Coordinates of C-alpha atoms and ligand atoms in Angstrom, one line a residue:
Chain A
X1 CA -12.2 -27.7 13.0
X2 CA -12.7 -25.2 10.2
X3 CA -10.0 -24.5 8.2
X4 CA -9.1 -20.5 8.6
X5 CA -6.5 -18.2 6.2
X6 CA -3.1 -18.4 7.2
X7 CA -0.6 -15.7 6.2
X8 CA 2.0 -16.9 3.6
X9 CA 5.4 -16.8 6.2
X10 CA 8.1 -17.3 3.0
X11 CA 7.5 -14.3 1.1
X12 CA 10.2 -11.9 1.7
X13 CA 8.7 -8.7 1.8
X14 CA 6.1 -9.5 4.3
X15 CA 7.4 -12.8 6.0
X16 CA 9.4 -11.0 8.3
X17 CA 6.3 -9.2 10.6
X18 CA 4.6 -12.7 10.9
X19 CA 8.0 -14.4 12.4
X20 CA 8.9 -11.8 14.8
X21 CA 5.5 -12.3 15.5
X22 CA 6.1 -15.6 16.4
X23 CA 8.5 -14.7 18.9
X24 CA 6.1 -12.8 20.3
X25 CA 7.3 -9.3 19.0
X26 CA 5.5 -6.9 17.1
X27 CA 7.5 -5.1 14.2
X28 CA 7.0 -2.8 12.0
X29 CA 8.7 -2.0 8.7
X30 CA 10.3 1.8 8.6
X31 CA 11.9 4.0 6.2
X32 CA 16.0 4.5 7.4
X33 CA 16.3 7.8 5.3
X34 CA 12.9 9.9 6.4
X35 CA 12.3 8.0 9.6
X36 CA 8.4 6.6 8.7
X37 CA 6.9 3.7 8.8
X38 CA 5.8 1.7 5.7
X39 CA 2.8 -0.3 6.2
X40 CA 2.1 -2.1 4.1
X41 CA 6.0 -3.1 3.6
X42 CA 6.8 -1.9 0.5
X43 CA 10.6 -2.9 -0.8
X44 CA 10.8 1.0 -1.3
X45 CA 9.3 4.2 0.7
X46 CA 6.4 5.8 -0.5
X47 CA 7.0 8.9 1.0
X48 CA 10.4 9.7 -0.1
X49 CA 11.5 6.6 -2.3
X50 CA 14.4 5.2 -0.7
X51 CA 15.0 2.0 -0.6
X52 CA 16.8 1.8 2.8
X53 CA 14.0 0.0 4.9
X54 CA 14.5 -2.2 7.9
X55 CA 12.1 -4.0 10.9
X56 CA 11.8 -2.0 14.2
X57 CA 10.2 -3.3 17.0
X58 CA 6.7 -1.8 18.4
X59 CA 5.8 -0.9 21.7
X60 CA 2.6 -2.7 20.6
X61 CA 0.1 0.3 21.3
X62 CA -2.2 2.4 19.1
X63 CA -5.6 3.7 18.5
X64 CA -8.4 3.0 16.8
X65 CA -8.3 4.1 13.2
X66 CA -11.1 2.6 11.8
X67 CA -13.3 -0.9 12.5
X68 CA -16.1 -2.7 10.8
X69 CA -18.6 -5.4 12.6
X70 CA -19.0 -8.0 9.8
X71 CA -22.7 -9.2 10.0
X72 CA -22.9 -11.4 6.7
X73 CA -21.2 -14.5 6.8
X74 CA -18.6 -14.8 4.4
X75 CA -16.4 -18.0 5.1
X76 CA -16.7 -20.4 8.2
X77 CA -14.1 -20.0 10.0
X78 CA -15.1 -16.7 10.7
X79 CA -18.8 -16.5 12.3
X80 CA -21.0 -13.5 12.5
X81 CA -21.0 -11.1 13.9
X82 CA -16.9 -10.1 14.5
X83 CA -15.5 -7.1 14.0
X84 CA -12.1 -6.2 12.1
X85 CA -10.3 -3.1 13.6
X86 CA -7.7 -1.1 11.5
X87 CA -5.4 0.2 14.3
X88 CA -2.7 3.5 14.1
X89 CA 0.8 2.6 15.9
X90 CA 1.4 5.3 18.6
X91 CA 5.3 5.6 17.5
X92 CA 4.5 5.6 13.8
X93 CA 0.3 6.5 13.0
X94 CA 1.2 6.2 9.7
X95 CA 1.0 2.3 10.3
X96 CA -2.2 1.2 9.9
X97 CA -2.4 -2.4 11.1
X98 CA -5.3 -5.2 11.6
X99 CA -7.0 -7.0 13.7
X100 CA -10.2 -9.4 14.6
X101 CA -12.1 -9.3 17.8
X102 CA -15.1 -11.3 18.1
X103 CA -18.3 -10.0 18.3
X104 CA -19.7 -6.4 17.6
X105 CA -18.0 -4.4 20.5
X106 CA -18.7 -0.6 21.5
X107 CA -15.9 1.1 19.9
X108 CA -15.2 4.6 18.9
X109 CA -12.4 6.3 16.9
X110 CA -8.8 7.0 18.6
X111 CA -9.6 4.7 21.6
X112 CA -6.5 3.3 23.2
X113 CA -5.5 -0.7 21.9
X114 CA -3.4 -3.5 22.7
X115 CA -1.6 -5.7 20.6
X116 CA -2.1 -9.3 21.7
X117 CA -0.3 -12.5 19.7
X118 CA -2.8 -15.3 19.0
X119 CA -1.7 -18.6 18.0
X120 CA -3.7 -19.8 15.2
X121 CA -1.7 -23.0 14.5
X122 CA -0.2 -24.4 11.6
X123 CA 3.1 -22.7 13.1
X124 CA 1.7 -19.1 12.2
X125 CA 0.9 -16.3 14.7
X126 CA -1.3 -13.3 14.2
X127 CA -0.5 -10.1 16.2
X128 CA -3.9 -8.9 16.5
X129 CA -5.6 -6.1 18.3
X130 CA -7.8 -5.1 21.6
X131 CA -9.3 -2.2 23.4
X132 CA -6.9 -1.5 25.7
X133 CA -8.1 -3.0 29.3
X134 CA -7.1 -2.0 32.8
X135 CA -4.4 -3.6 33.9
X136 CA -2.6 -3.7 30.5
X137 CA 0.8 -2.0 30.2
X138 CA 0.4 1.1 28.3
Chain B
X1 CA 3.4 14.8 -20.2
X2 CA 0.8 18.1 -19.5
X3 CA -2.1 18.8 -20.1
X4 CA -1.1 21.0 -22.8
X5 CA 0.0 17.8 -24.9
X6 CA -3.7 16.6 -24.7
X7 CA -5.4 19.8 -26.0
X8 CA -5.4 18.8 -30.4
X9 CA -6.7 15.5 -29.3
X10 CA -9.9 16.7 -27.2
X11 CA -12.7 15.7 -28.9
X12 CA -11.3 14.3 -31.8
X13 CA -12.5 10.8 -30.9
X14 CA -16.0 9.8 -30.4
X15 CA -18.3 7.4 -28.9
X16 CA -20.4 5.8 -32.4
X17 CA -22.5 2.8 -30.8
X18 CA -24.0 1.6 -27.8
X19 CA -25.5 -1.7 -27.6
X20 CA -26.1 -3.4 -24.1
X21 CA -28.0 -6.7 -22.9
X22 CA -30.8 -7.0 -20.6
X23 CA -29.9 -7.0 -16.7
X24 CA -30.6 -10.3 -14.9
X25 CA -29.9 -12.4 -12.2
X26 CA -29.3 -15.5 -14.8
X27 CA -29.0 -14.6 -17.7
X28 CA -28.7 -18.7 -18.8
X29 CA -26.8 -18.0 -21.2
X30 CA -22.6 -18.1 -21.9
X31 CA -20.6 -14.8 -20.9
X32 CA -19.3 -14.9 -24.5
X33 CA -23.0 -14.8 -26.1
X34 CA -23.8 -11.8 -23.8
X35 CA -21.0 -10.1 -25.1
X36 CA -21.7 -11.1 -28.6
X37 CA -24.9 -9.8 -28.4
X38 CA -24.0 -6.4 -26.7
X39 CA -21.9 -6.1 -29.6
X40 CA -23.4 -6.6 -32.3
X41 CA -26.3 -4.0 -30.7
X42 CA -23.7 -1.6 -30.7
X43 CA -21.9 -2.0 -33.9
X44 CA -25.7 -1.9 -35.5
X45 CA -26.1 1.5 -33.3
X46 CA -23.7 2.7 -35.1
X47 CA -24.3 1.6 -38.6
X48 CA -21.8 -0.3 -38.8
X49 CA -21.1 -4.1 -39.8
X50 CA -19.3 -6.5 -38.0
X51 CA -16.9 -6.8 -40.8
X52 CA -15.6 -3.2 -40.3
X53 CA -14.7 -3.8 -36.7
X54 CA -11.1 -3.9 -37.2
X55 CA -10.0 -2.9 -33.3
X56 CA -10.8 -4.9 -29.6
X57 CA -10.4 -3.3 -26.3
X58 CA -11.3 -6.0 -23.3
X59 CA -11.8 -5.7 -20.1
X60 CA -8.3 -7.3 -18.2
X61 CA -11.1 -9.3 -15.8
X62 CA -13.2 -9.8 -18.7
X63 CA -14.9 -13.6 -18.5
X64 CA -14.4 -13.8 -22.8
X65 CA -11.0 -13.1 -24.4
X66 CA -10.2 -11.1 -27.6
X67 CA -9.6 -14.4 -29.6
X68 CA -12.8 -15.6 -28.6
X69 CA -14.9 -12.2 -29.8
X70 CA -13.2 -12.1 -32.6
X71 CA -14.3 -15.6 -33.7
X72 CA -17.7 -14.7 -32.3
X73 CA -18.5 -11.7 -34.4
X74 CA -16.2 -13.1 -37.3
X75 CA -14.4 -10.3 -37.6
X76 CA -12.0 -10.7 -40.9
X77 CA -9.4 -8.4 -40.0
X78 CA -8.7 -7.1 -36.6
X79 CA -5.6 -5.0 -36.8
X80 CA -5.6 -3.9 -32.4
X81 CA -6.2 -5.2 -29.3
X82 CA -5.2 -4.3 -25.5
X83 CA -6.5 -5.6 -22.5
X84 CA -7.0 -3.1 -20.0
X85 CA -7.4 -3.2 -16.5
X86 CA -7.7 -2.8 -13.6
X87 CA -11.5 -4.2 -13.2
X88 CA -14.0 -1.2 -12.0
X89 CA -10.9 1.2 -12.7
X90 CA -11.1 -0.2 -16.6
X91 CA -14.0 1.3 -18.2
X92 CA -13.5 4.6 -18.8
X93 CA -9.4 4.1 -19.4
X94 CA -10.4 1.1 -22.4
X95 CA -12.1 4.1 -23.9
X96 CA -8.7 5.9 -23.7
X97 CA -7.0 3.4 -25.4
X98 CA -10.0 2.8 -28.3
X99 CA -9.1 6.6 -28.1
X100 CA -5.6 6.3 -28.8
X101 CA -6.1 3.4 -31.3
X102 CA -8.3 5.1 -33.8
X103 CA -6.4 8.6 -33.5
X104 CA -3.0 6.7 -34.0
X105 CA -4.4 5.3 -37.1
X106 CA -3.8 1.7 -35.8
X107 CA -7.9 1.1 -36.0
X108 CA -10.9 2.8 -37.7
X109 CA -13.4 1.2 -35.5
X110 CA -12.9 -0.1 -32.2
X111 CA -15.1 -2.5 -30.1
X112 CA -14.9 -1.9 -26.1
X113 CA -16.8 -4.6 -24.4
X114 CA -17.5 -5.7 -20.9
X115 CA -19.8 -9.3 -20.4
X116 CA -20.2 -11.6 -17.1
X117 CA -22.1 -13.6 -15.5
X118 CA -21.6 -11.5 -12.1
X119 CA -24.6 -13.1 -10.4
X120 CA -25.3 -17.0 -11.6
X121 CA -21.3 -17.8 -12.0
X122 CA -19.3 -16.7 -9.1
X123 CA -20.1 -13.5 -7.6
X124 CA -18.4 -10.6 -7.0
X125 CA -19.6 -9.9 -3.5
X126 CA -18.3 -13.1 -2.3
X127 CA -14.4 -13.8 -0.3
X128 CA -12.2 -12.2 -2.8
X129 CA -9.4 -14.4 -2.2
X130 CA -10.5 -16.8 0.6
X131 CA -6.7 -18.9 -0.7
X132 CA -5.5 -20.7 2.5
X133 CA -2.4 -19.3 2.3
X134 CA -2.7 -15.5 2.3
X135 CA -0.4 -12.9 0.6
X136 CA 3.0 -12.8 -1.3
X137 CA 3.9 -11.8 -4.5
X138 CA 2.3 -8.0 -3.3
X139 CA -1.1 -9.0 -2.7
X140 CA -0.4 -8.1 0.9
X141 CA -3.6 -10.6 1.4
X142 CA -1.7 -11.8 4.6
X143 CA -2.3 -8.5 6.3
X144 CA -6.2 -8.8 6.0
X145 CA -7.7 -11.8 5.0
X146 CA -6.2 -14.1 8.2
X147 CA -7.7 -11.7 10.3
X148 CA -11.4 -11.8 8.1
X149 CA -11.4 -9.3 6.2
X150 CA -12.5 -11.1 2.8
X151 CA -14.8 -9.2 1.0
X152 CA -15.3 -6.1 -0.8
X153 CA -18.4 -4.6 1.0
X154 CA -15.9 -5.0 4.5
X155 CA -12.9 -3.3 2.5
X156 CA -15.4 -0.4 1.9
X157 CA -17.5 -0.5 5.2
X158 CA -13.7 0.8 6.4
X159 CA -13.8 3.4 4.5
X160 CA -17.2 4.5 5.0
X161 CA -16.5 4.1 8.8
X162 CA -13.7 6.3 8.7
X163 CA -15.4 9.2 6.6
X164 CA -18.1 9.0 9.4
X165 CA -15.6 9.5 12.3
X166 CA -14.3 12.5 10.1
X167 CA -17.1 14.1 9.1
X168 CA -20.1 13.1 10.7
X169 CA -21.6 11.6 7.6
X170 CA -24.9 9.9 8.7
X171 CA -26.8 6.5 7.7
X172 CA -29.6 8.6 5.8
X173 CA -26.9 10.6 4.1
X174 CA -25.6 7.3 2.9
X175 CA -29.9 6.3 2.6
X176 CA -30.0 9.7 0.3
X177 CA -27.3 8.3 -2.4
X178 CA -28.9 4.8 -2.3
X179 CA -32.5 6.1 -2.8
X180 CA -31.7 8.4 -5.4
X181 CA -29.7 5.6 -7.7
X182 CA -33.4 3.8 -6.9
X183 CA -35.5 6.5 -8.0
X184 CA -33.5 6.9 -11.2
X185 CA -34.2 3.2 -12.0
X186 CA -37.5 3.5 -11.1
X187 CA -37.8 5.7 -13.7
X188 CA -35.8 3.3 -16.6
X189 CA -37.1 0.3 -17.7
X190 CA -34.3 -1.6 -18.4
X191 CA -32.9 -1.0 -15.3
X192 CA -32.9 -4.5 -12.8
X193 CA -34.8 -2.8 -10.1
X194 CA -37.2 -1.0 -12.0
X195 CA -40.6 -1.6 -10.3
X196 CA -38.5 -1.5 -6.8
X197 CA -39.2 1.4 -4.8
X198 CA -37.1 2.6 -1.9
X199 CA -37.5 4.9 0.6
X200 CA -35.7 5.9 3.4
X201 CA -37.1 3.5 5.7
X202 CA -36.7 0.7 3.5
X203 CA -33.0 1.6 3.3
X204 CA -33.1 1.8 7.0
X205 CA -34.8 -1.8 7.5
X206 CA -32.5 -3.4 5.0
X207 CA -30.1 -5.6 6.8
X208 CA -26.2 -4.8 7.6
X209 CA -23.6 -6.4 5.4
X210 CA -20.8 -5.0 7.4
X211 CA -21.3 -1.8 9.3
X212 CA -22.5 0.8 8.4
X213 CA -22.7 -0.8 5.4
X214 CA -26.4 -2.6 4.6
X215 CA -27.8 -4.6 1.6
X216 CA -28.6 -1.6 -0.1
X217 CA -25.7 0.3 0.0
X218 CA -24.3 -2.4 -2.2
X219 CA -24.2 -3.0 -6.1
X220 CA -26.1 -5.0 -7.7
X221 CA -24.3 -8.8 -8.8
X222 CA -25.4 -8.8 -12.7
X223 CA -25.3 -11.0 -15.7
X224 CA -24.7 -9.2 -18.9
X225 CA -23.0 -7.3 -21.2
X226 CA -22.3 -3.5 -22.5
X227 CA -20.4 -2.7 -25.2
X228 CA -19.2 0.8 -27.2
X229 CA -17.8 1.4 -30.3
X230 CA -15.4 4.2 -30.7
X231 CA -13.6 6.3 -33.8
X232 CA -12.8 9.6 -34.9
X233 CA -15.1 12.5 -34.5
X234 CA -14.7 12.5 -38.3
X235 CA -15.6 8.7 -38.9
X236 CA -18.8 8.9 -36.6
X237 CA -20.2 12.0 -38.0
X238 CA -20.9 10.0 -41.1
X239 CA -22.5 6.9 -39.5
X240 CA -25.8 6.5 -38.0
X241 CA -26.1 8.3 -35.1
X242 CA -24.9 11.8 -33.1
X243 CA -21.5 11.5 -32.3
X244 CA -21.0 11.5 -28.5
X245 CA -17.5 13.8 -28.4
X246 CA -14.6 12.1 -25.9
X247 CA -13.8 15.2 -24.9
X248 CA -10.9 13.8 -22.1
X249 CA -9.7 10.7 -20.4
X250 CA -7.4 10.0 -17.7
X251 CA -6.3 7.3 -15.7
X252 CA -3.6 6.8 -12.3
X253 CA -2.9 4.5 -9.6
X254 CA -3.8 5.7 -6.2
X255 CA -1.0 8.3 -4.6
X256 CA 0.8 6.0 -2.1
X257 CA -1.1 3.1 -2.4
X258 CA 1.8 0.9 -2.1
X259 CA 0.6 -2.1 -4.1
X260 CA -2.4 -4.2 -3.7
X261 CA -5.8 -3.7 -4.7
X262 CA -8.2 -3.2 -2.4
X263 CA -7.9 -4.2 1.1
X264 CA -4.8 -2.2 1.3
X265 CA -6.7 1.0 0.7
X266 CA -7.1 2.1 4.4
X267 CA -3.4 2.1 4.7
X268 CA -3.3 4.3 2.1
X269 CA -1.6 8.0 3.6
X270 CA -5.1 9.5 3.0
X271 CA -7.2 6.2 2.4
X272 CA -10.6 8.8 1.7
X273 CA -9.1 10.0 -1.3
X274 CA -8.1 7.0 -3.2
X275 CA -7.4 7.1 -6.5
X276 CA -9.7 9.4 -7.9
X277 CA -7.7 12.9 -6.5
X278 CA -5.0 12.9 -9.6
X279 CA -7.8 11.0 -11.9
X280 CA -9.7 13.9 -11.5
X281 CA -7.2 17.1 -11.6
X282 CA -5.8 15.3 -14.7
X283 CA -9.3 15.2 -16.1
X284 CA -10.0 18.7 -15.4
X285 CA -6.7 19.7 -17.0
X286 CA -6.8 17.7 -20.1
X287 CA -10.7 18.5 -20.8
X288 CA -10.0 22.3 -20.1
X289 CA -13.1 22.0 -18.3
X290 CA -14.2 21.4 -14.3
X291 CA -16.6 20.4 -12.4
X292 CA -18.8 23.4 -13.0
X293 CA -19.6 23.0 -16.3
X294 CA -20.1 19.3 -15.9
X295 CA -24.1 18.5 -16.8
X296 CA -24.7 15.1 -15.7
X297 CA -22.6 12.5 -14.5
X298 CA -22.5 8.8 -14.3
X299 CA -20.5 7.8 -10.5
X300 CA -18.7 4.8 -10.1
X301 CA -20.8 3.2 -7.6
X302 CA -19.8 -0.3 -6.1
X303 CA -21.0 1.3 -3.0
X304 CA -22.7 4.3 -1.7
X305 CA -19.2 5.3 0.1
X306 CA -17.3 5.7 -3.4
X307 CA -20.2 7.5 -4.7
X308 CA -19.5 10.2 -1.8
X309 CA -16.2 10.2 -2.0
X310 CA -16.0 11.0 -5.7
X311 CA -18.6 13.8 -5.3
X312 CA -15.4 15.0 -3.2
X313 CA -12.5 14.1 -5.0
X314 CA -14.4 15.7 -8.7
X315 CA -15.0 18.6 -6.7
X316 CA -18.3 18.8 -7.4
X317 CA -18.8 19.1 -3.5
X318 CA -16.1 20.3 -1.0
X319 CA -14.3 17.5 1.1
X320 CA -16.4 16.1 3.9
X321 CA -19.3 18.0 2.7
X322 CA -20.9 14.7 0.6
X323 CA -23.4 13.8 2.6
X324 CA -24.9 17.0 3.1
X325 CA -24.8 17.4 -0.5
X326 CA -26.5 14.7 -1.7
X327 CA -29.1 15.4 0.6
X328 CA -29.8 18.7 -0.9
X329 CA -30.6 17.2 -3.5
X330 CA -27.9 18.8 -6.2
X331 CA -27.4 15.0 -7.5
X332 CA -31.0 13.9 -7.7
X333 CA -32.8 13.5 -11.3
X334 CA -34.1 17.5 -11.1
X335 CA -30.6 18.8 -8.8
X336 CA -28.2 20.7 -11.0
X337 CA -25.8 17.6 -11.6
X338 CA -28.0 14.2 -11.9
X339 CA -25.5 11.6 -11.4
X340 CA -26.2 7.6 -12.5
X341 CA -29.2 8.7 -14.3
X342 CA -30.3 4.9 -15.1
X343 CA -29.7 3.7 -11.7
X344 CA -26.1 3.1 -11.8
X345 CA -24.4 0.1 -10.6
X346 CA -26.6 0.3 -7.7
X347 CA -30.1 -0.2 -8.8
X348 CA -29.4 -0.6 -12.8
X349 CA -27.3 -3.0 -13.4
X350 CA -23.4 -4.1 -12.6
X351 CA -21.8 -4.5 -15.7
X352 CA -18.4 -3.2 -13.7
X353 CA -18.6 0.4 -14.8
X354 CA -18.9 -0.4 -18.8
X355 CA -22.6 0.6 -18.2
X356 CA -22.0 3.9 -17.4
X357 CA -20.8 4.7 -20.6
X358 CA -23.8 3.9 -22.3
X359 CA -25.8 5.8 -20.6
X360 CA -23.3 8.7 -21.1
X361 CA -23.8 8.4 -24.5
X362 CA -27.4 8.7 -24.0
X363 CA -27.5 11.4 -22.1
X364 CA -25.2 12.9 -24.7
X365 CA -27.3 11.7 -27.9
X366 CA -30.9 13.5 -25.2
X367 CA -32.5 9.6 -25.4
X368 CA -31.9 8.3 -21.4
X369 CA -34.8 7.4 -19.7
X370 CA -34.1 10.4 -16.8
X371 CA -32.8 12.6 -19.7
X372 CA -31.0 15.6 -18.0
X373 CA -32.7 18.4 -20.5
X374 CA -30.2 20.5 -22.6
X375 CA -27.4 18.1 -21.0
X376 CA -24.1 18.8 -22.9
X377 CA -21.6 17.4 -20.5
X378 CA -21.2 14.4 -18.8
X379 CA -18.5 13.3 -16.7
X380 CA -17.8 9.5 -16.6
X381 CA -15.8 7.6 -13.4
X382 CA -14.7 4.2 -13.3
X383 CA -13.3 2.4 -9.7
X384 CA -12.0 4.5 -7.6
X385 CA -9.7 2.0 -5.5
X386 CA -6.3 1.3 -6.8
X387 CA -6.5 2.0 -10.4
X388 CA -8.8 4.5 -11.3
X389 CA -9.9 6.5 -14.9
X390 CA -12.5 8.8 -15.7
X391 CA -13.6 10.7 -19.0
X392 CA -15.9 13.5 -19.9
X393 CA -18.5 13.2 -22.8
X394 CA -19.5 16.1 -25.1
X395 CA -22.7 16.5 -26.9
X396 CA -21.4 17.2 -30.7
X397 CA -22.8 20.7 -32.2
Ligands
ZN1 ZN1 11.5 7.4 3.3

């Protein structure tokens, strides 16, 4: 088995999305005063400075913000080709979140996805990201 | 702060020296005697002596310390130093603070420097942070790298991706910026691809790093070394060579970048203009000057993306309108504004940004290789992610 990246769980700014995650929820970090979401979780808004933030839950749908299919190999655990996908939460776009899918598929901007949670061992789970399939809960 | 405050202090400093080593891919030899030799070329440019060095201004990712140069170069009496960061963003912001040194009086003469071993120890294209724990303390690492996205070529495929979805912008648009950085250092010995043609099939043929990013949309990975020497306008016009005026720096995080470096960047509210927007109406401000009566220019080019999205963000083109632009040719050696003249980062050499200076300087002093003829401006950008600064150079009267 080839040793992959985990995300760090204890750091308290961030910790928080990787164990709801766990749990099999996907949250997001908001602002309490202007109502946005903060991605990536910074202990203070960026759009109006406040530092009354909490975790929401998701509904776990977006759109397809932006992708890349990684060609080059750059560490083993991750073999060419894949493709990382930079996805916009429907109830707060300003969320831009990632995921992995292997492979280079057909994609193209603002096409429906699916949050999925993959157990990548080690005790950490990864919300990650699909096209959205039929049969899926939208 | 305004830009009024900046006005008695435009071109009151001055680029004196330029001294640079050649371009490899293993240089065999130490970072440390890269950077000595780049600077002592460019204290020598200068007419200078080493002894009369009495300021350091490093690089914050430099591989040599301040300690270290000044043992190197024996310098008797070094009264300033600053680190400066952040990376790519450094350049043209370590020339601020030389700037400030020398017009504060805390330094006559100051040394800016910039040496590695990009290509034979470590490079720079490789996993950024491949640690097997990802993120905390801000990095915000755990948000990208467990899901593969390690290096910087992917961070900036995003963006290029996203300015395509936006605007349309096309692989030859993207061919157009690479083959013109080419044809410049066709055109320049010293330059690492000189004898290294490209056309537009060749770009097309080269394989993908990480779409729609291929090879040659890349930097170069580089060993060796630039370095600068900066003073007064009043200093240099007594040395050894025509002063190139600073007219204006200027320097700022990225709007809303929310910590991190560079894999945050697409969350960014508008991830397309990074951090060059208030970099550049800060320049324009404090240089009383904009993009019109800029000469020549010298891009920050890690990638062919940051290349168009600087043409935006300096306003030397309209937003989304890049592509087309360099395709006109406006940027190409005979266009109205020749950018990365020597090749750039792309095709000259990747001496993180510091080499765009020199060949400012040269453009300034009517000695580059692609010489822009009669050029009397020339705007300098340094890393547009995160941290960003830029200047503009002035030819002296
Ligand atoms: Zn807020």
């Amino acid at each position: 088995m080839t040793d992959r990246l985990y995300p760090a769980a204890w750091d308290r700014d961030t910790g928080p999305f990787f164990t709801a995650a766990r749990e099999g929820r996907l949250v997001f970090c908001a602002c309490n005063a202007c109502d946005r979401g903060l991605h990536v979780p910074t202990p203070s808004c960026r759009f109006c400075g406040s530092i009354d933030t909490s975790w929401r839950d998701a509904r776990g749908t977006g759109t397809l913000y932006s992708w890349t299919t990684v060609t080059q190999q750059a560490h083993p655990a991750w073999p060419v080709p894949y493709t990382v996908v930079i996805v916009a939460l429907d109830e707060a776009p300003e969320v831009r979140l990632t995921g992995c899918i292997p492979g280079a598929p057909a994609l193209s901007a603002g096409q429906p996805m699916q949050v999925w949670f993959e157990d990548i061992g080690q005790g950490r789970t990864l919300p990650n990201w699909r096209p959205l399939q039929n049969g899926d809960l939208a | 702060m305004t830009a009024q405050d900046y006005v008695p202090f435009r071109d009151r400093a001055a680029v004196a020296g330029i001294g640079r080593t050649a371009f490899s891919r293993d240089s065999g030899r130490s970072a440390l005697a890269l950077a000595t030799e780049a600077a002592r070329a460019a204290i020598s440019d200068a007419g200078l002596r080493p002894d009369q060095i009495d300021g350091l201004v490093r690089c914050d990712m430099d591989q040599t310390t301040g300690a270290a140069m000044a043992g190197a170069l024996a310098l008797p009496d070094v009264q300033f130093s600053a680190d400066v960061g952040v990376g790519g963003g450094a350049p043209c912001a370590m020339i601020g603070v030389a700037a400030a040194a020398v017009l504060s009086g805390q330094a006559r003469h100051v040394l800016v420097w910039r040496a590695l071993n990009g290509r034979s120890e470590g490079r720079l294209g490789a996993a950024i942070a491949p640690r097997v724990v990802a993120g905390g303390q801000a990095s915000y690492d755990d948000f990208f790298t467990p899901y593969g996205l390690l290096t910087a070529p992917q961070s900036f495929a995003l963006l290029a991706q996203r300015h395509r979805t936006l605007y349309g912008t096309t692989d030859e648009q993207f061919g157009a910026v690479a083959i013109l950085c080419r044809d410049n250092a066709n055109r320049t010995p010293h330059a690492q691809m000189n004898g290294k043609p490209l056309d537009m099939a060749g770009y097309l043929a080269s394989r993908m790093i990480s779409t729609p990013l291929r090879l040659f949309d890349c930097c170069l990975e580089t060993d060796g070394a630039a370095a600068v020497v900066v003073t007064t306008t009043d200093r240099a016009r007594d040395l050894a060579q025509t002063p190139a005026l600073i007219r204006a720096t200027a320097q700022a995080p990225a709007v809303g970048s929310g910590g991190g470096m560079m894999f945050p960047s697409i969350t960014w509210t508008d991830p397309l203009a990074l951090a060059a927007g208030p970099v550049a109406h800060r320049l324009w401000s404090r240089a009383g000057l904009g993009p019109q009566d800029i000469d020549v220019a010298q891009v920050y080019d890690c990638f062919t993306i940051t290349i168009l999205l600087q043409l935006e963000a300096y306003g030397l083109c309209a937003p989304g309108e890049s592509g087309p632009f360099v395709q006109s040719g406006a940027v190409s050696a005979d266009g109205r504004v020749p950018i990365n003249t020597d090749g750039g980062n792309m095709s000259g050499g990747y001496i993180h940004g510091l080499n765009h200076l020199v060949e400012a300087v040269r453009q300034m002093r009517g000695t580059a290789d692609v010489q822009k003829s009669g050029a009397e401006t020339c705007l300098v950008t340094s890393g547009p992610v995160g941290m960003s600064s830029a200047l503009v150079l002035r030819r002296d009267a």
